[in-house]
mmCIF file of C-alpha atoms in Angstrom:
data_model
loop_
_atom_site.group_PDB
_atom_site.id
_atom_site.type_symbol
_atom_site.label_atom_id
_atom_site.label_comp_id
_atom_site.label_asym_id
_atom_site.label_seq_id
_atom_site.Cartn_x
_atom_site.Cartn_y
_atom_site.Cartn_z
ATOM 1 C CA MET C 25 -72.094 200.453 150.394
ATOM 2 C CA TYR C 26 -71.217 204.103 151.708
ATOM 3 C CA THR C 27 -71.915 204.806 155.364
ATOM 4 C CA THR C 28 -73.265 207.927 156.808
ATOM 5 C CA ASP C 29 -72.036 207.575 160.464
ATOM 6 C CA VAL C 30 -71.086 210.823 161.927
ATOM 7 C CA VAL C 31 -67.886 210.303 164.237
ATOM 8 C CA THR C 32 -67.573 213.233 166.788
ATOM 9 C CA LEU C 33 -63.887 213.376 167.965
ATOM 10 C CA PRO C 34 -63.378 214.964 171.456
ATOM 11 C CA ARG C 35 -62.054 218.291 172.486
ATOM 12 C CA PHE C 36 -59.077 217.700 175.405
ATOM 13 C CA CYS C 37 -56.528 219.790 177.078
ATOM 14 C CA PHE C 38 -53.657 218.074 178.791
ATOM 15 C CA GLY C 39 -51.226 219.757 181.074
ATOM 16 C CA ARG C 40 -50.424 220.989 184.465
ATOM 17 C CA GLY C 41 -52.692 223.697 186.132
ATOM 18 C CA VAL C 42 -55.271 223.271 183.194
ATOM 19 C CA TYR C 43 -58.432 223.831 185.181
ATOM 20 C CA ALA C 44 -57.160 227.807 184.885
ATOM 21 C CA ARG C 45 -58.740 227.376 181.397
ATOM 22 C CA PHE C 46 -62.077 226.119 182.640
ATOM 23 C CA PRO C 47 -63.980 229.260 182.287
ATOM 24 C CA ASP C 48 -62.926 230.185 178.514
ATOM 25 C CA LEU C 49 -63.213 226.689 177.197
ATOM 26 C CA CYS C 50 -66.638 226.059 178.743
ATOM 27 C CA ALA C 51 -68.209 229.536 177.992
ATOM 28 C CA PRO C 52 -69.984 228.307 175.001
ATOM 29 C CA LEU C 53 -71.605 225.682 177.025
ATOM 30 C CA GLY C 54 -73.239 228.321 179.297
ATOM 31 C CA ARG C 55 -72.485 229.968 182.812
ATOM 32 C CA SER C 56 -74.105 227.585 185.182
ATOM 33 C CA PHE C 57 -73.106 223.977 185.971
ATOM 34 C CA ALA C 58 -73.431 220.959 188.558
ATOM 35 C CA VAL C 59 -70.688 218.478 189.409
ATOM 36 C CA ILE C 60 -71.088 214.835 189.724
ATOM 37 C CA GLY C 61 -67.814 212.966 191.070
ATOM 38 C CA GLY C 62 -66.041 210.716 193.675
ATOM 39 C CA VAL C 63 -66.056 211.913 196.986
ATOM 40 C CA THR C 64 -62.311 211.965 197.192
ATOM 41 C CA ALA C 65 -61.877 213.287 193.884
ATOM 42 C CA MET C 66 -63.855 216.515 194.792
ATOM 43 C CA GLN C 67 -61.771 216.694 197.871
ATOM 44 C CA LYS C 68 -58.653 216.973 195.776
ATOM 45 C CA ALA C 69 -59.790 218.738 192.549
ATOM 46 C CA LEU C 70 -62.835 221.044 193.763
ATOM 47 C CA PRO C 71 -60.796 223.880 195.187
ATOM 48 C CA ALA C 72 -58.734 224.149 191.807
ATOM 49 C CA LEU C 73 -62.004 224.320 190.174
ATOM 50 C CA LYS C 74 -63.586 226.868 192.501
ATOM 51 C CA ASN C 75 -60.678 229.041 192.119
ATOM 52 C CA ALA C 76 -60.807 228.723 188.402
ATOM 53 C CA VAL C 77 -64.304 230.076 188.185
ATOM 54 C CA ALA C 78 -64.225 232.474 191.100
ATOM 55 C CA SER C 79 -64.123 235.744 189.313
ATOM 56 C CA SER C 80 -65.377 234.299 185.920
ATOM 57 C CA GLY C 81 -69.180 234.829 186.053
ATOM 58 C CA MET C 82 -69.838 231.086 186.344
ATOM 59 C CA GLU C 83 -71.853 229.364 189.036
ATOM 60 C CA MET C 84 -71.267 225.752 190.264
ATOM 61 C CA LEU C 85 -74.941 225.037 191.336
ATOM 62 C CA ALA C 86 -73.940 221.661 193.278
ATOM 63 C CA ALA C 87 -71.355 218.987 193.759
ATOM 64 C CA LEU C 88 -73.018 215.768 194.235
ATOM 65 C CA PRO C 89 -71.104 212.249 194.974
ATOM 66 C CA PHE C 90 -72.144 209.710 192.460
ATOM 67 C CA GLY C 91 -72.048 206.905 194.867
ATOM 68 C CA GLY C 92 -69.206 204.465 193.971
ATOM 69 C CA ALA C 93 -70.426 202.419 191.294
ATOM 70 C CA CYS C 94 -71.810 203.361 187.692
ATOM 71 C CA THR C 95 -75.303 201.765 187.613
ATOM 72 C CA LEU C 96 -78.492 202.833 186.196
ATOM 73 C CA SER C 97 -79.975 203.563 189.731
ATOM 74 C CA ALA C 98 -77.315 205.985 190.344
ATOM 75 C CA MET C 99 -78.153 207.944 186.941
ATOM 76 C CA GLU C 100 -81.622 208.180 187.851
ATOM 77 C CA ARG C 101 -81.215 209.251 191.205
ATOM 78 C CA LEU C 102 -78.642 211.902 190.273
ATOM 79 C CA ALA C 103 -80.643 213.024 187.358
ATOM 80 C CA GLY C 104 -83.786 213.575 189.781
ATOM 81 C CA GLU C 105 -81.579 215.696 192.009
ATOM 82 C CA ILE C 106 -79.773 217.927 189.284
ATOM 83 C CA ALA C 107 -83.076 218.598 186.891
ATOM 84 C CA PRO C 108 -84.650 221.151 189.434
ATOM 85 C CA LEU C 109 -81.357 223.004 189.221
ATOM 86 C CA SER C 110 -81.404 223.597 185.521
ATOM 87 C CA PRO C 111 -77.715 223.887 184.868
ATOM 88 C CA ASP C 112 -76.305 224.786 181.732
ATOM 89 C CA PHE C 113 -74.123 221.915 181.591
ATOM 90 C CA LEU C 114 -72.714 219.066 183.707
ATOM 91 C CA VAL C 115 -69.055 218.165 185.013
ATOM 92 C CA GLY C 116 -68.025 214.516 185.626
ATOM 93 C CA MET C 117 -65.108 214.334 188.172
ATOM 94 C CA GLY C 118 -63.006 211.687 189.214
ATOM 95 C CA GLY C 119 -62.490 208.328 187.761
ATOM 96 C CA GLY C 120 -63.907 206.267 185.021
ATOM 97 C CA LYS C 121 -66.915 204.760 187.051
ATOM 98 C CA ALA C 122 -67.696 208.703 188.026
ATOM 99 C CA ILE C 123 -67.487 210.031 184.646
ATOM 100 C CA ASP C 124 -69.442 207.136 183.133
ATOM 101 C CA THR C 125 -72.222 207.962 185.571
ATOM 102 C CA ALA C 126 -72.258 211.754 184.711
ATOM 103 C CA LYS C 127 -72.349 210.609 180.981
ATOM 104 C CA GLY C 128 -75.676 208.646 181.715
ATOM 105 C CA VAL C 129 -77.077 211.700 183.776
ATOM 106 C CA ALA C 130 -76.006 214.209 181.049
ATOM 107 C CA GLU C 131 -77.977 211.843 178.549
ATOM 108 C CA ARG C 132 -81.131 211.943 180.415
ATOM 109 C CA LEU C 133 -80.990 215.551 181.084
ATOM 110 C CA HIS C 134 -79.934 216.476 177.524
ATOM 111 C CA LEU C 135 -77.050 218.571 178.934
ATOM 112 C CA PRO C 136 -73.538 218.797 177.534
ATOM 113 C CA LEU C 137 -70.767 217.246 179.657
ATOM 114 C CA VAL C 138 -67.510 218.407 180.642
ATOM 115 C CA SER C 139 -65.190 215.541 182.190
ATOM 116 C CA LEU C 140 -62.407 216.238 184.597
ATOM 117 C CA PRO C 141 -60.517 212.947 185.338
ATOM 118 C CA THR C 142 -58.809 212.987 188.510
ATOM 119 C CA LEU C 143 -57.171 209.667 187.832
ATOM 120 C CA VAL C 144 -55.345 208.304 184.768
ATOM 121 C CA SER C 145 -56.971 204.980 184.932
ATOM 122 C CA ASN C 146 -58.821 204.302 181.550
ATOM 123 C CA CYS C 147 -60.225 206.242 178.406
ATOM 124 C CA ALA C 148 -63.587 206.880 179.879
ATOM 125 C CA PRO C 149 -63.182 210.575 179.800
ATOM 126 C CA ILE C 150 -63.298 211.044 176.284
ATOM 127 C CA THR C 151 -65.440 208.037 174.908
ATOM 128 C CA ALA C 152 -69.075 208.151 173.825
ATOM 129 C CA LEU C 153 -70.122 205.111 176.194
ATOM 130 C CA SER C 154 -70.588 204.052 179.963
ATOM 131 C CA VAL C 155 -69.889 200.798 181.312
ATOM 132 C CA VAL C 156 -72.608 200.130 183.691
ATOM 133 C CA TYR C 157 -72.817 197.506 186.716
ATOM 134 C CA ARG C 158 -75.475 195.963 188.622
ATOM 135 C CA GLU C 159 -76.246 196.791 191.896
ATOM 136 C CA ASP C 160 -74.704 193.570 193.330
ATOM 137 C CA GLY C 161 -71.484 194.272 191.386
ATOM 138 C CA PRO C 162 -70.884 192.310 188.218
ATOM 139 C CA PHE C 163 -70.867 194.061 184.646
ATOM 140 C CA ASP C 164 -74.542 194.621 183.342
ATOM 141 C CA ARG C 165 -74.229 196.303 180.090
ATOM 142 C CA PHE C 166 -72.883 199.115 177.899
ATOM 143 C CA LEU C 167 -74.630 202.365 177.237
ATOM 144 C CA PHE C 168 -73.799 203.937 174.033
ATOM 145 C CA TYR C 169 -74.153 207.774 173.256
ATOM 146 C CA GLU C 170 -74.143 209.780 170.066
ATOM 147 C CA ARG C 171 -71.196 211.809 171.046
ATOM 148 C CA PRO C 172 -68.141 211.892 173.629
ATOM 149 C CA PRO C 173 -68.140 214.738 176.426
ATOM 150 C CA GLU C 174 -67.940 218.052 174.905
ATOM 151 C CA LEU C 175 -64.683 218.616 176.877
ATOM 152 C CA THR C 176 -62.048 217.009 178.719
ATOM 153 C CA LEU C 177 -59.619 218.913 180.855
ATOM 154 C CA ILE C 178 -56.899 216.326 182.507
ATOM 155 C CA ASP C 179 -54.856 218.398 185.122
ATOM 156 C CA LEU C 180 -51.515 215.798 185.063
ATOM 157 C CA THR C 181 -50.477 217.443 188.780
ATOM 158 C CA ILE C 182 -53.829 216.120 190.373
ATOM 159 C CA ALA C 183 -53.545 212.910 188.326
ATOM 160 C CA ALA C 184 -49.982 212.236 189.548
ATOM 161 C CA ASN C 185 -50.968 212.634 193.259
ATOM 162 C CA ALA C 186 -53.736 209.885 192.940
ATOM 163 C CA PRO C 187 -53.131 206.431 194.307
ATOM 164 C CA ALA C 188 -50.555 204.661 191.680
ATOM 165 C CA ARG C 189 -52.509 201.588 191.393
ATOM 166 C CA TYR C 190 -55.089 203.318 189.481
ATOM 167 C CA PHE C 191 -52.228 204.617 186.933
ATOM 168 C CA ARG C 192 -50.933 200.837 186.779
ATOM 169 C CA ALA C 193 -54.274 199.517 186.137
ATOM 170 C CA GLY C 194 -54.779 202.284 183.601
ATOM 171 C CA MET C 195 -51.692 200.933 181.666
ATOM 172 C CA GLY C 196 -52.815 197.512 181.794
ATOM 173 C CA ASP C 197 -56.532 198.348 180.217
ATOM 174 C CA THR C 198 -54.784 200.414 177.576
ATOM 175 C CA LEU C 199 -52.285 197.578 176.616
ATOM 176 C CA ALA C 200 -55.028 195.351 176.126
ATOM 177 C CA LYS C 201 -56.756 197.553 173.652
ATOM 178 C CA HIS C 202 -54.316 196.991 171.064
ATOM 179 C CA LEU C 203 -54.293 193.325 171.430
ATOM 180 C CA GLU C 204 -58.113 192.906 171.143
ATOM 181 C CA SER C 205 -58.468 195.523 168.384
ATOM 182 C CA THR C 206 -56.050 193.698 166.306
ATOM 183 C CA PHE C 207 -57.343 190.151 167.293
ATOM 184 C CA SER C 208 -60.944 190.933 166.844
ATOM 185 C CA ALA C 209 -60.268 192.783 163.444
ATOM 186 C CA ARG C 210 -58.180 189.944 162.092
ATOM 187 C CA GLY C 211 -59.465 188.688 158.967
ATOM 188 C CA ASP C 212 -61.295 191.738 157.962
ATOM 189 C CA GLU C 213 -60.102 193.551 155.052
ATOM 190 C CA LEU C 214 -60.909 196.977 156.710
ATOM 191 C CA GLY C 215 -58.451 198.968 154.222
ATOM 192 C CA ARG C 216 -60.622 197.516 151.322
ATOM 193 C CA THR C 217 -63.960 198.251 152.624
ATOM 194 C CA MET C 218 -66.066 201.591 153.358
ATOM 195 C CA ASP C 219 -65.308 201.045 157.089
ATOM 196 C CA HIS C 220 -62.291 203.434 156.725
ATOM 197 C CA MET C 221 -62.847 205.026 160.393
ATOM 198 C CA SER C 222 -62.219 201.552 161.749
ATOM 199 C CA ALA C 223 -59.014 200.860 159.876
ATOM 200 C CA ILE C 224 -57.889 204.123 161.321
ATOM 201 C CA GLY C 225 -59.002 203.152 164.797
ATOM 202 C CA VAL C 226 -57.307 199.795 164.701
ATOM 203 C CA ALA C 227 -54.184 201.012 163.149
ATOM 204 C CA LEU C 228 -53.953 203.814 166.085
ATOM 205 C CA SER C 229 -54.123 200.982 168.549
ATOM 206 C CA SER C 230 -50.586 200.555 168.242
ATOM 207 C CA THR C 231 -49.993 203.856 170.110
ATOM 208 C CA CYS C 232 -51.658 201.930 173.121
ATOM 209 C CA TYR C 233 -49.209 199.531 173.346
ATOM 210 C CA GLY C 234 -45.693 200.361 172.499
ATOM 211 C CA PRO C 235 -45.146 203.537 174.395
ATOM 212 C CA ILE C 236 -46.427 201.887 177.578
ATOM 213 C CA LEU C 237 -44.231 199.011 177.315
ATOM 214 C CA GLN C 238 -41.383 201.605 176.699
ATOM 215 C CA TYR C 239 -41.949 204.118 179.465
ATOM 216 C CA GLY C 240 -44.719 202.477 181.617
ATOM 217 C CA ARG C 241 -42.177 201.491 184.412
ATOM 218 C CA GLU C 242 -40.563 205.065 184.443
ATOM 219 C CA ALA C 243 -44.066 206.481 184.239
ATOM 220 C CA LEU C 244 -45.165 204.408 187.382
ATOM 221 C CA HIS C 245 -42.112 205.378 189.423
ATOM 222 C CA GLU C 246 -43.035 209.188 188.757
ATOM 223 C CA VAL C 247 -46.504 208.644 190.086
ATOM 224 C CA LEU C 248 -45.325 206.862 192.971
ATOM 225 C CA ARG C 249 -43.164 210.083 193.922
ATOM 226 C CA GLY C 250 -46.233 212.193 192.874
ATOM 227 C CA GLU C 251 -44.580 213.713 189.926
ATOM 228 C CA ALA C 252 -46.206 214.330 186.679
ATOM 229 C CA GLY C 253 -43.153 213.711 184.797
ATOM 230 C CA PRO C 254 -42.501 213.205 180.904
ATOM 231 C CA ALA C 255 -42.928 209.484 181.127
ATOM 232 C CA MET C 256 -46.292 209.732 182.921
ATOM 233 C CA GLU C 257 -47.378 212.252 180.315
ATOM 234 C CA ILE C 258 -46.652 210.088 177.492
ATOM 235 C CA CYS C 259 -48.389 206.916 179.249
ATOM 236 C CA ALA C 260 -51.493 209.157 180.341
ATOM 237 C CA ARG C 261 -51.763 210.296 176.672
ATOM 238 C CA SER C 262 -51.990 206.711 175.688
ATOM 239 C CA ILE C 263 -54.454 205.676 178.082
ATOM 240 C CA ILE C 264 -56.744 208.539 177.481
ATOM 241 C CA VAL C 265 -56.114 209.847 174.361
ATOM 242 C CA SER C 266 -55.000 206.838 172.051
ATOM 243 C CA ALA C 267 -57.350 204.213 173.683
ATOM 244 C CA GLY C 268 -60.399 207.008 173.737
ATOM 245 C CA LEU C 269 -59.666 207.484 170.092
ATOM 246 C CA VAL C 270 -59.667 203.834 168.988
ATOM 247 C CA SER C 271 -63.049 203.565 171.080
ATOM 248 C CA LEU C 272 -64.191 206.444 168.968
ATOM 249 C CA MET C 273 -63.289 205.680 165.572
ATOM 250 C CA ALA C 274 -63.341 201.783 165.514
ATOM 251 C CA ASP C 275 -66.517 199.993 165.282
ATOM 252 C CA ASP C 276 -67.626 198.616 168.680
ATOM 253 C CA SER C 277 -66.841 195.110 167.123
ATOM 254 C CA TYR C 278 -63.096 195.959 167.135
ATOM 255 C CA ASN C 279 -62.809 197.563 170.691
ATOM 256 C CA CYS C 280 -62.683 194.634 173.089
ATOM 257 C CA ALA C 281 -62.400 190.992 173.036
ATOM 258 C CA LEU C 282 -61.326 188.241 175.266
ATOM 259 C CA ALA C 283 -59.367 190.113 177.578
ATOM 260 C CA HIS C 284 -62.331 192.187 178.613
ATOM 261 C CA ALA C 285 -64.612 189.146 178.620
ATOM 262 C CA VAL C 286 -62.345 187.370 181.170
ATOM 263 C CA CYS C 287 -62.119 190.688 183.254
ATOM 264 C CA TYR C 288 -65.930 190.738 183.533
ATOM 265 C CA GLY C 289 -66.031 186.972 184.078
ATOM 266 C CA LEU C 290 -63.577 187.299 187.114
ATOM 267 C CA GLN C 291 -65.778 189.896 188.529
ATOM 268 C CA HIS C 292 -68.384 187.287 189.354
ATOM 269 C CA PHE C 293 -66.210 186.287 192.297
ATOM 270 C CA PRO C 294 -67.290 189.239 194.809
ATOM 271 C CA HIS C 295 -63.737 189.423 196.210
ATOM 272 C CA VAL C 296 -62.560 190.151 192.776
ATOM 273 C CA GLU C 297 -64.925 192.799 191.954
ATOM 274 C CA ARG C 298 -64.377 194.269 195.443
ATOM 275 C CA ASP C 299 -60.581 194.114 195.668
ATOM 276 C CA TYR C 300 -59.221 194.360 192.044
ATOM 277 C CA LEU C 301 -59.106 197.135 189.618
ATOM 278 C CA HIS C 302 -60.766 196.869 186.113
ATOM 279 C CA GLY C 303 -57.254 197.446 184.517
ATOM 280 C CA ASP C 304 -55.521 194.932 186.358
ATOM 281 C CA LEU C 305 -58.292 192.272 185.418
ATOM 282 C CA VAL C 306 -58.201 193.250 181.884
ATOM 283 C CA ALA C 307 -54.426 192.802 181.877
ATOM 284 C CA TYR C 308 -54.588 189.237 183.314
ATOM 285 C CA GLY C 309 -57.138 188.793 180.334
ATOM 286 C CA ALA C 310 -54.736 189.932 177.760
ATOM 287 C CA LEU C 311 -52.173 187.177 178.885
ATOM 288 C CA VAL C 312 -55.099 184.807 178.828
ATOM 289 C CA GLN C 313 -56.148 185.964 175.024
ATOM 290 C CA LEU C 314 -52.500 185.936 174.054
ATOM 291 C CA VAL C 315 -51.874 182.357 175.379
ATOM 292 C CA LEU C 316 -55.314 180.963 173.871
ATOM 293 C CA ASP C 317 -54.067 182.616 170.418
ATOM 294 C CA GLY C 318 -50.646 180.825 170.319
ATOM 295 C CA GLN C 319 -48.653 183.872 171.051
ATOM 296 C CA GLU C 320 -46.796 182.547 174.194
ATOM 297 C CA ASP C 321 -43.576 184.664 173.492
ATOM 298 C CA ARG C 322 -45.649 187.928 173.452
ATOM 299 C CA ALA C 323 -47.327 186.754 176.620
ATOM 300 C CA ARG C 324 -44.072 186.071 178.293
ATOM 301 C CA GLU C 325 -42.755 189.615 177.390
ATOM 302 C CA LEU C 326 -46.207 191.304 178.409
ATOM 303 C CA ARG C 327 -46.000 189.062 181.703
ATOM 304 C CA ALA C 328 -42.733 190.228 182.609
ATOM 305 C CA PHE C 329 -43.706 193.950 182.124
ATOM 306 C CA LEU C 330 -46.821 193.363 184.263
ATOM 307 C CA VAL C 331 -44.790 191.763 187.163
ATOM 308 C CA SER C 332 -42.467 194.995 187.049
ATOM 309 C CA LEU C 333 -45.575 197.038 187.548
ATOM 310 C CA GLY C 334 -46.924 194.619 190.472
ATOM 311 C CA THR C 335 -49.729 193.790 188.457
ATOM 312 C CA PRO C 336 -51.279 190.295 189.369
ATOM 313 C CA VAL C 337 -50.460 187.924 186.587
ATOM 314 C CA THR C 338 -51.933 184.677 188.068
ATOM 315 C CA LEU C 339 -55.593 183.537 189.729
ATOM 316 C CA SER C 340 -53.497 182.061 192.665
ATOM 317 C CA GLU C 341 -52.438 185.916 193.112
ATOM 318 C CA MET C 342 -56.093 186.807 192.993
ATOM 319 C CA ASN C 343 -57.100 184.085 195.344
ATOM 320 C CA VAL C 344 -59.300 182.628 192.462
ATOM 321 C CA PRO C 345 -59.295 178.784 192.419
ATOM 322 C CA LEU C 346 -58.065 177.253 188.998
ATOM 323 C CA ASP C 347 -60.902 174.836 189.112
ATOM 324 C CA ARG C 348 -63.645 174.521 186.392
ATOM 325 C CA ALA C 349 -66.530 174.046 188.553
ATOM 326 C CA ALA C 350 -65.573 177.242 190.680
ATOM 327 C CA LEU C 351 -65.155 179.226 187.329
ATOM 328 C CA HIS C 352 -68.137 177.939 185.898
ATOM 329 C CA ASP C 353 -70.027 181.508 185.728
ATOM 330 C CA ALA C 354 -66.624 183.365 184.791
ATOM 331 C CA LEU C 355 -66.124 180.987 182.043
ATOM 332 C CA ILE C 356 -69.738 181.533 180.692
ATOM 333 C CA GLU C 357 -69.074 185.580 180.683
ATOM 334 C CA ALA C 358 -65.858 185.179 179.208
ATOM 335 C CA THR C 359 -67.219 183.164 176.028
ATOM 336 C CA THR C 360 -70.806 184.651 175.750
ATOM 337 C CA GLY C 361 -70.554 188.153 176.677
ATOM 338 C CA PRO C 362 -71.039 191.229 174.262
ATOM 339 C CA ASP C 363 -67.061 191.548 173.987
ATOM 340 C CA MET C 364 -66.852 188.194 172.093
ATOM 341 C CA GLN C 365 -69.568 188.834 169.377
ATOM 342 C CA HIS C 366 -66.957 189.471 166.795
ATOM 343 C CA ILE C 367 -63.861 187.438 166.936
ATOM 344 C CA PRO C 368 -61.641 185.518 164.280
ATOM 345 C CA TYR C 369 -62.574 182.028 165.508
ATOM 346 C CA PRO C 370 -65.032 180.285 167.807
ATOM 347 C CA VAL C 371 -63.698 180.313 171.626
ATOM 348 C CA THR C 372 -64.993 177.647 173.941
ATOM 349 C CA GLN C 373 -64.825 177.430 177.662
ATOM 350 C CA ASP C 374 -62.575 174.652 177.300
ATOM 351 C CA MET C 375 -60.010 176.914 175.345
ATOM 352 C CA VAL C 376 -60.199 179.700 177.804
ATOM 353 C CA PHE C 377 -60.091 177.086 180.755
ATOM 354 C CA ALA C 378 -56.799 175.653 179.173
ATOM 355 C CA ALA C 379 -55.291 179.230 178.557
ATOM 356 C CA MET C 380 -55.749 179.906 182.104
ATOM 357 C CA GLN C 381 -54.066 176.866 182.877
ATOM 358 C CA ARG C 382 -51.042 177.831 180.932
ATOM 359 C CA VAL C 383 -50.872 181.487 182.135
ATOM 360 C CA GLU C 384 -50.518 180.109 185.695
ATOM 361 C CA LEU C 385 -47.535 178.273 184.621
ATOM 362 C CA LEU C 386 -46.184 181.005 182.185
ATOM 363 C CA LEU C 387 -42.499 182.215 183.078
#
């Protein structure tokens, strides 16, 4: 059976000082825009954007803080504030939650979106979905859109001066993309079906793993020095471009699995949701997935790499009790969440808990 799905691939520009190209690249979208972003992100990046548009004829109508969490209520509130301004397009500025919020606002207002990530922490800047959270913290749902942002500008100099822990978390999230894609696609003969785009996406996921293992430590040291060096750029491309293209090209069934499900499960602990970044939790979830799948040698390799970055690799490091009753809600989420709808074999709460126990002792 032939498919008629349309896959819109993103336009993106990587480099140093790339905001100077904003007026020319965004000219087809119109002349007026509003910015939605994180407070800190806008403090760091708005001056460069204002300089870029100062003599271009473009007008920034407003710069609004998104509120700290990507929630449905934040999207509705910001859409209500921006609608009377009638901008030609929107700009999302900051990390993944800010840009995911801007995507939801753009969808509600039927406006094109330009993403300006100030962190290299995930692939949100070029994907066609938002990860939405509840008002009280935990994961709520995914919102899917017909197309990704119209343009993404990644200024590596700005990103290299963001807190290094976000970059570290981005590497953890991206490593898991390959492990989850290949796990969820196991047994599906994508190359012999009409799902050619998924076959490309799953194959491309290898570029989410190898470059980060090879250059990740050096890249993190560059970011710790505030340098947008060559290793940082290679890993940034893996985090944003490689992972983003996998997300866009592979069917949703092949984009996540147990690593993300474990992450969302652990976020049921309020202190985990508050104190630990998404990518760090996903990296821990990747260890659980590998051990559960019988790949303990690969889990040891990944663990050693994560330890070298300073990523937490045990529940004890995260002050989460290795106790079945305490993990009740987390185990339910880890086995029944939307990321577990297409996996190669049934995974039970007992299996996940046993894998967590083994990860705790993994050396």
